[in-house]
PDB file of C-alpha atoms in Angstrom:
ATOM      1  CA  UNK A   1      53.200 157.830 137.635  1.00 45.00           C
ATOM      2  CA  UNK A   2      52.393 159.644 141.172  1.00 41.00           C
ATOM      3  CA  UNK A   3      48.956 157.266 141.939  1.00 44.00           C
ATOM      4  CA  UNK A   4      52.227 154.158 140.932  1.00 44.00           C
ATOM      5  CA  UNK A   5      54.185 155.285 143.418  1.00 43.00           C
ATOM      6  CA  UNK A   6      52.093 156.176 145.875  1.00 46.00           C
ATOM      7  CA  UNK A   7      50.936 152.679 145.527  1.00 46.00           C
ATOM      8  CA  UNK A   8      54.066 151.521 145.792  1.00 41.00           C
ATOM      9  CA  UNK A   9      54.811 153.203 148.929  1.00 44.00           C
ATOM     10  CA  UNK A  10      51.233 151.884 150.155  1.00 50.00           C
ATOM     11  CA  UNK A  11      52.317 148.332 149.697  1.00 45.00           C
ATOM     12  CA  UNK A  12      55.440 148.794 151.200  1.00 44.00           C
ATOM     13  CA  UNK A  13      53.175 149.977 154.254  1.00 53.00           C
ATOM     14  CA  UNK A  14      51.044 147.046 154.321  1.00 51.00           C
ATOM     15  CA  UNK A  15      53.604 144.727 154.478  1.00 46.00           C
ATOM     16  CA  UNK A  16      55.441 146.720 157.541  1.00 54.00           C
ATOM     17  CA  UNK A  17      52.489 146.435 159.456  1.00 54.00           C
ATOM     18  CA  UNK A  18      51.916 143.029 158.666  1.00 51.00           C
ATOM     19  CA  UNK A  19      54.957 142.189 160.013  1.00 50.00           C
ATOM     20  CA  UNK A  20      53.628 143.851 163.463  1.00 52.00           C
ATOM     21  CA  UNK A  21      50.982 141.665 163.650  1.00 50.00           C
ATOM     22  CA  UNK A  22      53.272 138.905 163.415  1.00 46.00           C
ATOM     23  CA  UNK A  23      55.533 139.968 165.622  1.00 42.00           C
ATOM     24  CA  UNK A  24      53.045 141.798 167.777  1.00 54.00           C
ATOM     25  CA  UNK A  25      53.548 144.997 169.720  1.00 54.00           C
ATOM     26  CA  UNK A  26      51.667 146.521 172.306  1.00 57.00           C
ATOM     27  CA  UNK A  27      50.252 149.679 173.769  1.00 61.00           C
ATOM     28  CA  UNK A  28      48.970 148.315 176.389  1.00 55.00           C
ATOM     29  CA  UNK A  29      49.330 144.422 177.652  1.00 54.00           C
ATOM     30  CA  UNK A  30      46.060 143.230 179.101  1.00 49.00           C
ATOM     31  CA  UNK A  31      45.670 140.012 180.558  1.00 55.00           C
ATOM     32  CA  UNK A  32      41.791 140.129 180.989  1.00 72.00           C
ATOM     33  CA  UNK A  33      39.579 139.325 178.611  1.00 82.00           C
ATOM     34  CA  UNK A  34      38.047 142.361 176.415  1.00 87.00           C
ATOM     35  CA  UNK A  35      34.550 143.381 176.927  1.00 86.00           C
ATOM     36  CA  UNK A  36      33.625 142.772 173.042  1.00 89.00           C
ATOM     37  CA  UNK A  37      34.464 138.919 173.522  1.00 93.00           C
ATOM     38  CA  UNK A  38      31.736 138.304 175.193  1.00 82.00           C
ATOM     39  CA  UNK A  39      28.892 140.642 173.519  1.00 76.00           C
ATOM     40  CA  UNK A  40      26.404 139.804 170.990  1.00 81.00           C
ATOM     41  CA  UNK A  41      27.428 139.591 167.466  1.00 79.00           C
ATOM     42  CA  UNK A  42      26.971 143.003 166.269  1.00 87.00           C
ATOM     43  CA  UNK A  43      28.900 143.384 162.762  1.00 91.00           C
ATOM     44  CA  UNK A  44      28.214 140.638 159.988  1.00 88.00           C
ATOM     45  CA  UNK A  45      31.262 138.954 158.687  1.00 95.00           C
ATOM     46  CA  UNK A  46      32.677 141.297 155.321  1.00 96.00           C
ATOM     47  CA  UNK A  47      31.661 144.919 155.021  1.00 97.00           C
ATOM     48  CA  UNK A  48      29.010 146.961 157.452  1.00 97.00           C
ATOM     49  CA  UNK A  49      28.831 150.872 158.152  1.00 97.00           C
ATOM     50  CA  UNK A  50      28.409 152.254 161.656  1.00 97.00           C
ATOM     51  CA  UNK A  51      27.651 155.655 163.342  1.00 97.00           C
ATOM     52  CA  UNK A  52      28.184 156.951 166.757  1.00 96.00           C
ATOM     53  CA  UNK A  53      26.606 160.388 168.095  1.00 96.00           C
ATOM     54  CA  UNK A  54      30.298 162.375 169.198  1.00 95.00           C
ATOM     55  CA  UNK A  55      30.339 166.189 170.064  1.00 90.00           C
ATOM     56  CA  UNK A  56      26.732 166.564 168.880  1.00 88.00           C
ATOM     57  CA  UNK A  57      28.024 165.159 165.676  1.00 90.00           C
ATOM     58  CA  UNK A  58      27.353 162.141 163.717  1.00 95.00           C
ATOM     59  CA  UNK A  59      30.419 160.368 163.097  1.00 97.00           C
ATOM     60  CA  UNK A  60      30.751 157.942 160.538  1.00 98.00           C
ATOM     61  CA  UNK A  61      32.946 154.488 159.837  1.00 98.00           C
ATOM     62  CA  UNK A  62      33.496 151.216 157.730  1.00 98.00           C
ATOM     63  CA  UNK A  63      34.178 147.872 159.437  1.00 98.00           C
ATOM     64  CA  UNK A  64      35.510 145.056 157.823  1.00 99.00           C
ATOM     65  CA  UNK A  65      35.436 141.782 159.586  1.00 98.00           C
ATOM     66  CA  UNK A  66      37.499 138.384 157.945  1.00 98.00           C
ATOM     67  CA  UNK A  67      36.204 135.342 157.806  1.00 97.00           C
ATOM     68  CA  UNK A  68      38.644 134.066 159.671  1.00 97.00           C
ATOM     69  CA  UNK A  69      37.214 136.176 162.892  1.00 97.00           C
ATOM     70  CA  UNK A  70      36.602 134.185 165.876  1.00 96.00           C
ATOM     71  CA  UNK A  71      34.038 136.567 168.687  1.00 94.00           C
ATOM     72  CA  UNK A  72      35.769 134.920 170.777  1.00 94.00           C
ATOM     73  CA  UNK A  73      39.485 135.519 170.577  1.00 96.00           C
ATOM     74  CA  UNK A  74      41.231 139.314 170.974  1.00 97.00           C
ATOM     75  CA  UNK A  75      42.216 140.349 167.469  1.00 98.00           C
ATOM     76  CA  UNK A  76      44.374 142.844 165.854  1.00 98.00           C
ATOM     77  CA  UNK A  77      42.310 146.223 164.659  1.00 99.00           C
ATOM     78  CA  UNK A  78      43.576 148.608 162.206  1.00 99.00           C
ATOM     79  CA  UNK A  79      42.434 152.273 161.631  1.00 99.00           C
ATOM     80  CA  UNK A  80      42.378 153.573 158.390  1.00 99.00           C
ATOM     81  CA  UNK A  81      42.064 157.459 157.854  1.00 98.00           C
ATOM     82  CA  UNK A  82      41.586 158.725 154.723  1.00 97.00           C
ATOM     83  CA  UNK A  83      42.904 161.993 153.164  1.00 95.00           C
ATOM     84  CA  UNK A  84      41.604 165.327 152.571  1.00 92.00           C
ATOM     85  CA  UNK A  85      38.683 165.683 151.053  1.00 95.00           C
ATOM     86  CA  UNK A  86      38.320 161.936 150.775  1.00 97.00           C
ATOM     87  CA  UNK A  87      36.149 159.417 152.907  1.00 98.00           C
ATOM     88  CA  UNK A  88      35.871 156.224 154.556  1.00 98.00           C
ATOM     89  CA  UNK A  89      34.822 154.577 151.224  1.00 98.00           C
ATOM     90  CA  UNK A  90      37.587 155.820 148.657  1.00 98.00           C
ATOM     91  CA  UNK A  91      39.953 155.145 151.531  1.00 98.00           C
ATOM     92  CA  UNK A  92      39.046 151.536 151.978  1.00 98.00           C
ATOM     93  CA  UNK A  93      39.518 150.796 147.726  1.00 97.00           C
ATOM     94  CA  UNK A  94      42.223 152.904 147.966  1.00 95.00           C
ATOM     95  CA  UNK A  95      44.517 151.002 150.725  1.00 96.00           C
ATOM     96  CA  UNK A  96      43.431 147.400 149.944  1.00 96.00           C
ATOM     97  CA  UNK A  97      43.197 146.479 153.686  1.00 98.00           C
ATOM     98  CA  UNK A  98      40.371 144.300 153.262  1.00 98.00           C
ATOM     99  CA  UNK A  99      42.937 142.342 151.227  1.00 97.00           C
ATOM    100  CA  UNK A 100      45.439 141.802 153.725  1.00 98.00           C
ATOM    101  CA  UNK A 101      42.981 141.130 156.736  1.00 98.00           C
ATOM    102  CA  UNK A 102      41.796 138.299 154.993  1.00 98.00           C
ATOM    103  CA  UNK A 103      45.080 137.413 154.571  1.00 98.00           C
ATOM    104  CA  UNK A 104      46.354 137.901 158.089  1.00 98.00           C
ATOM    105  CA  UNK A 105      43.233 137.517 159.651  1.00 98.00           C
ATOM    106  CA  UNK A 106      42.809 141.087 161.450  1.00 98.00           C
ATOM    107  CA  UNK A 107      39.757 144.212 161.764  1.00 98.00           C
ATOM    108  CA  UNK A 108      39.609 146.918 159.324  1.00 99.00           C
ATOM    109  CA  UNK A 109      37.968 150.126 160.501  1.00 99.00           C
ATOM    110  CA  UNK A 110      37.731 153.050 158.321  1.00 99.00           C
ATOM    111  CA  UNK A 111      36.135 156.011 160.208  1.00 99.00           C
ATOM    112  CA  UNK A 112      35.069 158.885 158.352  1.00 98.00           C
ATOM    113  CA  UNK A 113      36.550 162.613 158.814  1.00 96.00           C
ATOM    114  CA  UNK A 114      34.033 166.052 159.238  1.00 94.00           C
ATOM    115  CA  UNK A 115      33.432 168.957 157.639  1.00 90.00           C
ATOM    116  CA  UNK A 116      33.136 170.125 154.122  1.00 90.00           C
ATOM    117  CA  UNK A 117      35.384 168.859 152.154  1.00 92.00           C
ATOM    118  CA  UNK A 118      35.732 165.934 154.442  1.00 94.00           C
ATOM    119  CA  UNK A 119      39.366 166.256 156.876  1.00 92.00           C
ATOM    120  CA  UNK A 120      40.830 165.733 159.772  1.00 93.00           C
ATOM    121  CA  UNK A 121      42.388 167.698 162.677  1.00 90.00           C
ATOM    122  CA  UNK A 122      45.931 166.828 161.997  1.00 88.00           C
ATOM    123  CA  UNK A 123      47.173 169.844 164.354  1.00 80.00           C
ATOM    124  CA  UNK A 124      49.636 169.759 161.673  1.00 62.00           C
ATOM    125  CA  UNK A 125      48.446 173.266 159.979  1.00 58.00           C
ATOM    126  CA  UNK A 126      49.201 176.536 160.382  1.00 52.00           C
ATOM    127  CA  UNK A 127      48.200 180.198 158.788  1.00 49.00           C
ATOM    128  CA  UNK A 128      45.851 180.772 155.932  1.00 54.00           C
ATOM    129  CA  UNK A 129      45.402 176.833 155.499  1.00 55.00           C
ATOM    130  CA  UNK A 130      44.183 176.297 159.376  1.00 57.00           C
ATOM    131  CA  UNK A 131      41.008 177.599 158.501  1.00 63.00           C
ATOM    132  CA  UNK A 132      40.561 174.687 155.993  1.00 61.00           C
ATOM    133  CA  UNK A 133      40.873 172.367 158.532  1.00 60.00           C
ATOM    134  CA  UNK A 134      38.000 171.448 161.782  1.00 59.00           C
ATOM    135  CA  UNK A 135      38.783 172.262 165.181  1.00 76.00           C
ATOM    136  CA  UNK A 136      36.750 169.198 165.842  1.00 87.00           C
ATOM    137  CA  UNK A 137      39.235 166.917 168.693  1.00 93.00           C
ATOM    138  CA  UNK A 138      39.560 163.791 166.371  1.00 96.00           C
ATOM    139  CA  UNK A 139      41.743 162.198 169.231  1.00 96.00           C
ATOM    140  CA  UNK A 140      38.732 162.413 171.076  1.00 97.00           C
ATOM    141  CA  UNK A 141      36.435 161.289 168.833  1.00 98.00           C
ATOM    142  CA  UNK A 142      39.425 158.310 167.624  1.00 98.00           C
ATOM    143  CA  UNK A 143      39.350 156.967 171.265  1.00 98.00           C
ATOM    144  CA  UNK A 144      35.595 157.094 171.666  1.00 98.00           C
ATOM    145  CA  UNK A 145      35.491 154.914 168.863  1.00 98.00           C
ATOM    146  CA  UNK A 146      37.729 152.727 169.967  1.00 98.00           C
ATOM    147  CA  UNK A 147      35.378 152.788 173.359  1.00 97.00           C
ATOM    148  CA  UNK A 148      32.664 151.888 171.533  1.00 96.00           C
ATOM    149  CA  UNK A 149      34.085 149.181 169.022  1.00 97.00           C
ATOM    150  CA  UNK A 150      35.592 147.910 172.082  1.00 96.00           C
ATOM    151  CA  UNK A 151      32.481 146.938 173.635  1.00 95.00           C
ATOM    152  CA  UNK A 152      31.057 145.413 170.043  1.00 94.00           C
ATOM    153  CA  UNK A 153      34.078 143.360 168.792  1.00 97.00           C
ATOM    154  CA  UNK A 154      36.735 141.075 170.365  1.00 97.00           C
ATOM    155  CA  UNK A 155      39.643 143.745 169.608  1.00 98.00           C
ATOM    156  CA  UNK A 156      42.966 142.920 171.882  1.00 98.00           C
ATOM    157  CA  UNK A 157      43.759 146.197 173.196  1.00 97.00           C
ATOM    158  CA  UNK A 158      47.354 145.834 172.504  1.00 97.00           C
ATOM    159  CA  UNK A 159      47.409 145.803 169.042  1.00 98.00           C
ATOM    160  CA  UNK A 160      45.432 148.390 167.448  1.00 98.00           C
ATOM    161  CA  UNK A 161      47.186 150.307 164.876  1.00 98.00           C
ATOM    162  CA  UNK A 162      46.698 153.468 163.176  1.00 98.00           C
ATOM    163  CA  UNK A 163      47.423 154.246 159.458  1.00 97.00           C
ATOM    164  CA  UNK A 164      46.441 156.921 156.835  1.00 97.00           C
ATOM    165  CA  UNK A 165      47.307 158.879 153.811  1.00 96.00           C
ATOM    166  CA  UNK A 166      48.025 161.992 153.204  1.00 93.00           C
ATOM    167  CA  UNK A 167      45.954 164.269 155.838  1.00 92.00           C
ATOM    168  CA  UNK A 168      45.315 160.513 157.128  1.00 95.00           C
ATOM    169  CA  UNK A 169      48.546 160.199 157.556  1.00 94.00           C
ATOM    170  CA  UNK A 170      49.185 163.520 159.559  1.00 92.00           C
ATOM    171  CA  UNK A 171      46.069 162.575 161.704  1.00 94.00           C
ATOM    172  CA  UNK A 172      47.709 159.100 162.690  1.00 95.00           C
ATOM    173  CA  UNK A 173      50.995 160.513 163.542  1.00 93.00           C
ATOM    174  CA  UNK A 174      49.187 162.820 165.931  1.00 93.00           C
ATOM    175  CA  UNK A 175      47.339 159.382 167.477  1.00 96.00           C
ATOM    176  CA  UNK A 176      50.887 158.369 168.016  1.00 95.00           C
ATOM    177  CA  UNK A 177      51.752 161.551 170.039  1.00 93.00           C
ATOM    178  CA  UNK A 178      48.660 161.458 171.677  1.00 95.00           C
ATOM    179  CA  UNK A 179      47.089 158.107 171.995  1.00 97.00           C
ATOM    180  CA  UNK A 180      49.973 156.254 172.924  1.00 96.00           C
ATOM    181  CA  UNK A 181      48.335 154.351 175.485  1.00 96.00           C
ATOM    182  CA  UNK A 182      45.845 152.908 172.642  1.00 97.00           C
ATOM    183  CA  UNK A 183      47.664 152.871 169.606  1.00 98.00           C
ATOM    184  CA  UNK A 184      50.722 150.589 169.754  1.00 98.00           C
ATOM    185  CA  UNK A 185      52.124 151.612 166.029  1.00 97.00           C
ATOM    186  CA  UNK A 186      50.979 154.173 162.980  1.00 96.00           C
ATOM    187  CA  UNK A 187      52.099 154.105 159.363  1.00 94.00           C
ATOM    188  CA  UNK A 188      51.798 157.009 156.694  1.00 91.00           C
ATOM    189  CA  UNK A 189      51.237 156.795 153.162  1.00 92.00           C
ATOM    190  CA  UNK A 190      52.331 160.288 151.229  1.00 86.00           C
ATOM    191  CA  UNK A 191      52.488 162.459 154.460  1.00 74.00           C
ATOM    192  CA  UNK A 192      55.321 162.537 156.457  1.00 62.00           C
ATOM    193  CA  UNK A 193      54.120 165.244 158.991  1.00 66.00           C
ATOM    194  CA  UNK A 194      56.569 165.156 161.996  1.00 65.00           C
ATOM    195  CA  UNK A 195      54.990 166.394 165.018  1.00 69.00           C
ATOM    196  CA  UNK A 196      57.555 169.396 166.591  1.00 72.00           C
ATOM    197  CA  UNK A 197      56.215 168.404 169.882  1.00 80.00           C
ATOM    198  CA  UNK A 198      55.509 164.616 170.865  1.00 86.00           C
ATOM    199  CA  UNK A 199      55.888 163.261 174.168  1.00 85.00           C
ATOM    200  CA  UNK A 200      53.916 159.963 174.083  1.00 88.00           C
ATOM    201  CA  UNK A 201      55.482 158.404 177.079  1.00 87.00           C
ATOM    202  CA  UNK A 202      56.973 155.437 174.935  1.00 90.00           C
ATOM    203  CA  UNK A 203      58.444 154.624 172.069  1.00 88.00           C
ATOM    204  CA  UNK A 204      55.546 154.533 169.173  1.00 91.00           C
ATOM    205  CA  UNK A 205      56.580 152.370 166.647  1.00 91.00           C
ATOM    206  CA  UNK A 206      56.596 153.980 163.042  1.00 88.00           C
TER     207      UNK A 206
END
């Protein structure tokens, strides 16, 4: 009954940011073309796994790219963090994104958490559990992936979008506090973590 509803609420997700990409809404509007429109092809259309070398770590992800995905003209991104102890893979059958960005015609990225079992810095945890949880600066490592997507895909800077469950979902409100000026919404799936202290300098849609 919990996996139904948590499904439930997933869908329910989906469609909200769906209706972003419609709509659109932007961190940032740029008017010049992104770097990645003009690179080499990099990713294969469908499903391909990337790694980039951050704080002396090896930092894993998933990429999905649509058919529909023209090199040559900015499209929508979406991160998708998985929970605790979960990974890039689980959360990609999981949240169905692929699904919808076929649909809607969109990136999927599905980077990949650290330590043992796999987590993310939420900043979210406190006491006993904190030690649990990396001190590893996932904002950091979020926006050097976006650096280095950036420079591999035609993404349009103003509408990348941030979404997760559970500790995923903790991890993408902090984007929202914190990478404002990158992120231009976030959704959560079962994990409603309200950050006590957020000063983005806009209004994040939620």
């Amino acid at each position: 009954m919990l996996m139904k509803c948590i499904r439930a609420f997933s869908v329910l997700a989906l469609l909200g940011m769906a209706a972003v990409f419609t709509f659109g809404s932007g961190a940032n509007q740029v008017s010049a073309q992104p770097a990645g429109c003009a690179a080499d092809a990099v990713y294969k259309v469908g499903l391909d796994d990337g790694v980039i070398e951050f704080d002396e770590l090896r930092r894993t992800y998933r990429v999905y790219v649509p058919e529909s995905y023209d090199p040559t003209q900015p499209t929508p991104l979406v991160l998708s963090l998985h929970g605790f102890a979960s990974n890039a893979r689980q959360q990609m059958e999981f949240s169905q994104w692929n699904r919808v960005a076929d649909e809607h015609g969109f990136l999927v990225v599905y980077p990949q958490g650290s330590g043992t079992p796999l987590r993310w810095n939420s900043g979210r945890i406190g006491g006993r559990l904190a030690e649990l949880f990396p001190q590893t600066d996932d904002v950091a490592f979020i926006r050097a992936l976006l650096d280095h997507l950036s420079q591999t895909l035609c993404i349009d800077p103003a509408r990348v979008y941030a979404t997760g469950l559970s500790n995923g979902a903790g991890m993408s409100s902090r984007l929202g506090c914190e990478l404002a000026d990158r992120i231009a919404a976030i959704g959560g799936v079962a994990g409603a973590y309200t950050p006590t202290e957020c000063d983005p300098g806009r209004a994040v849609p939620v």
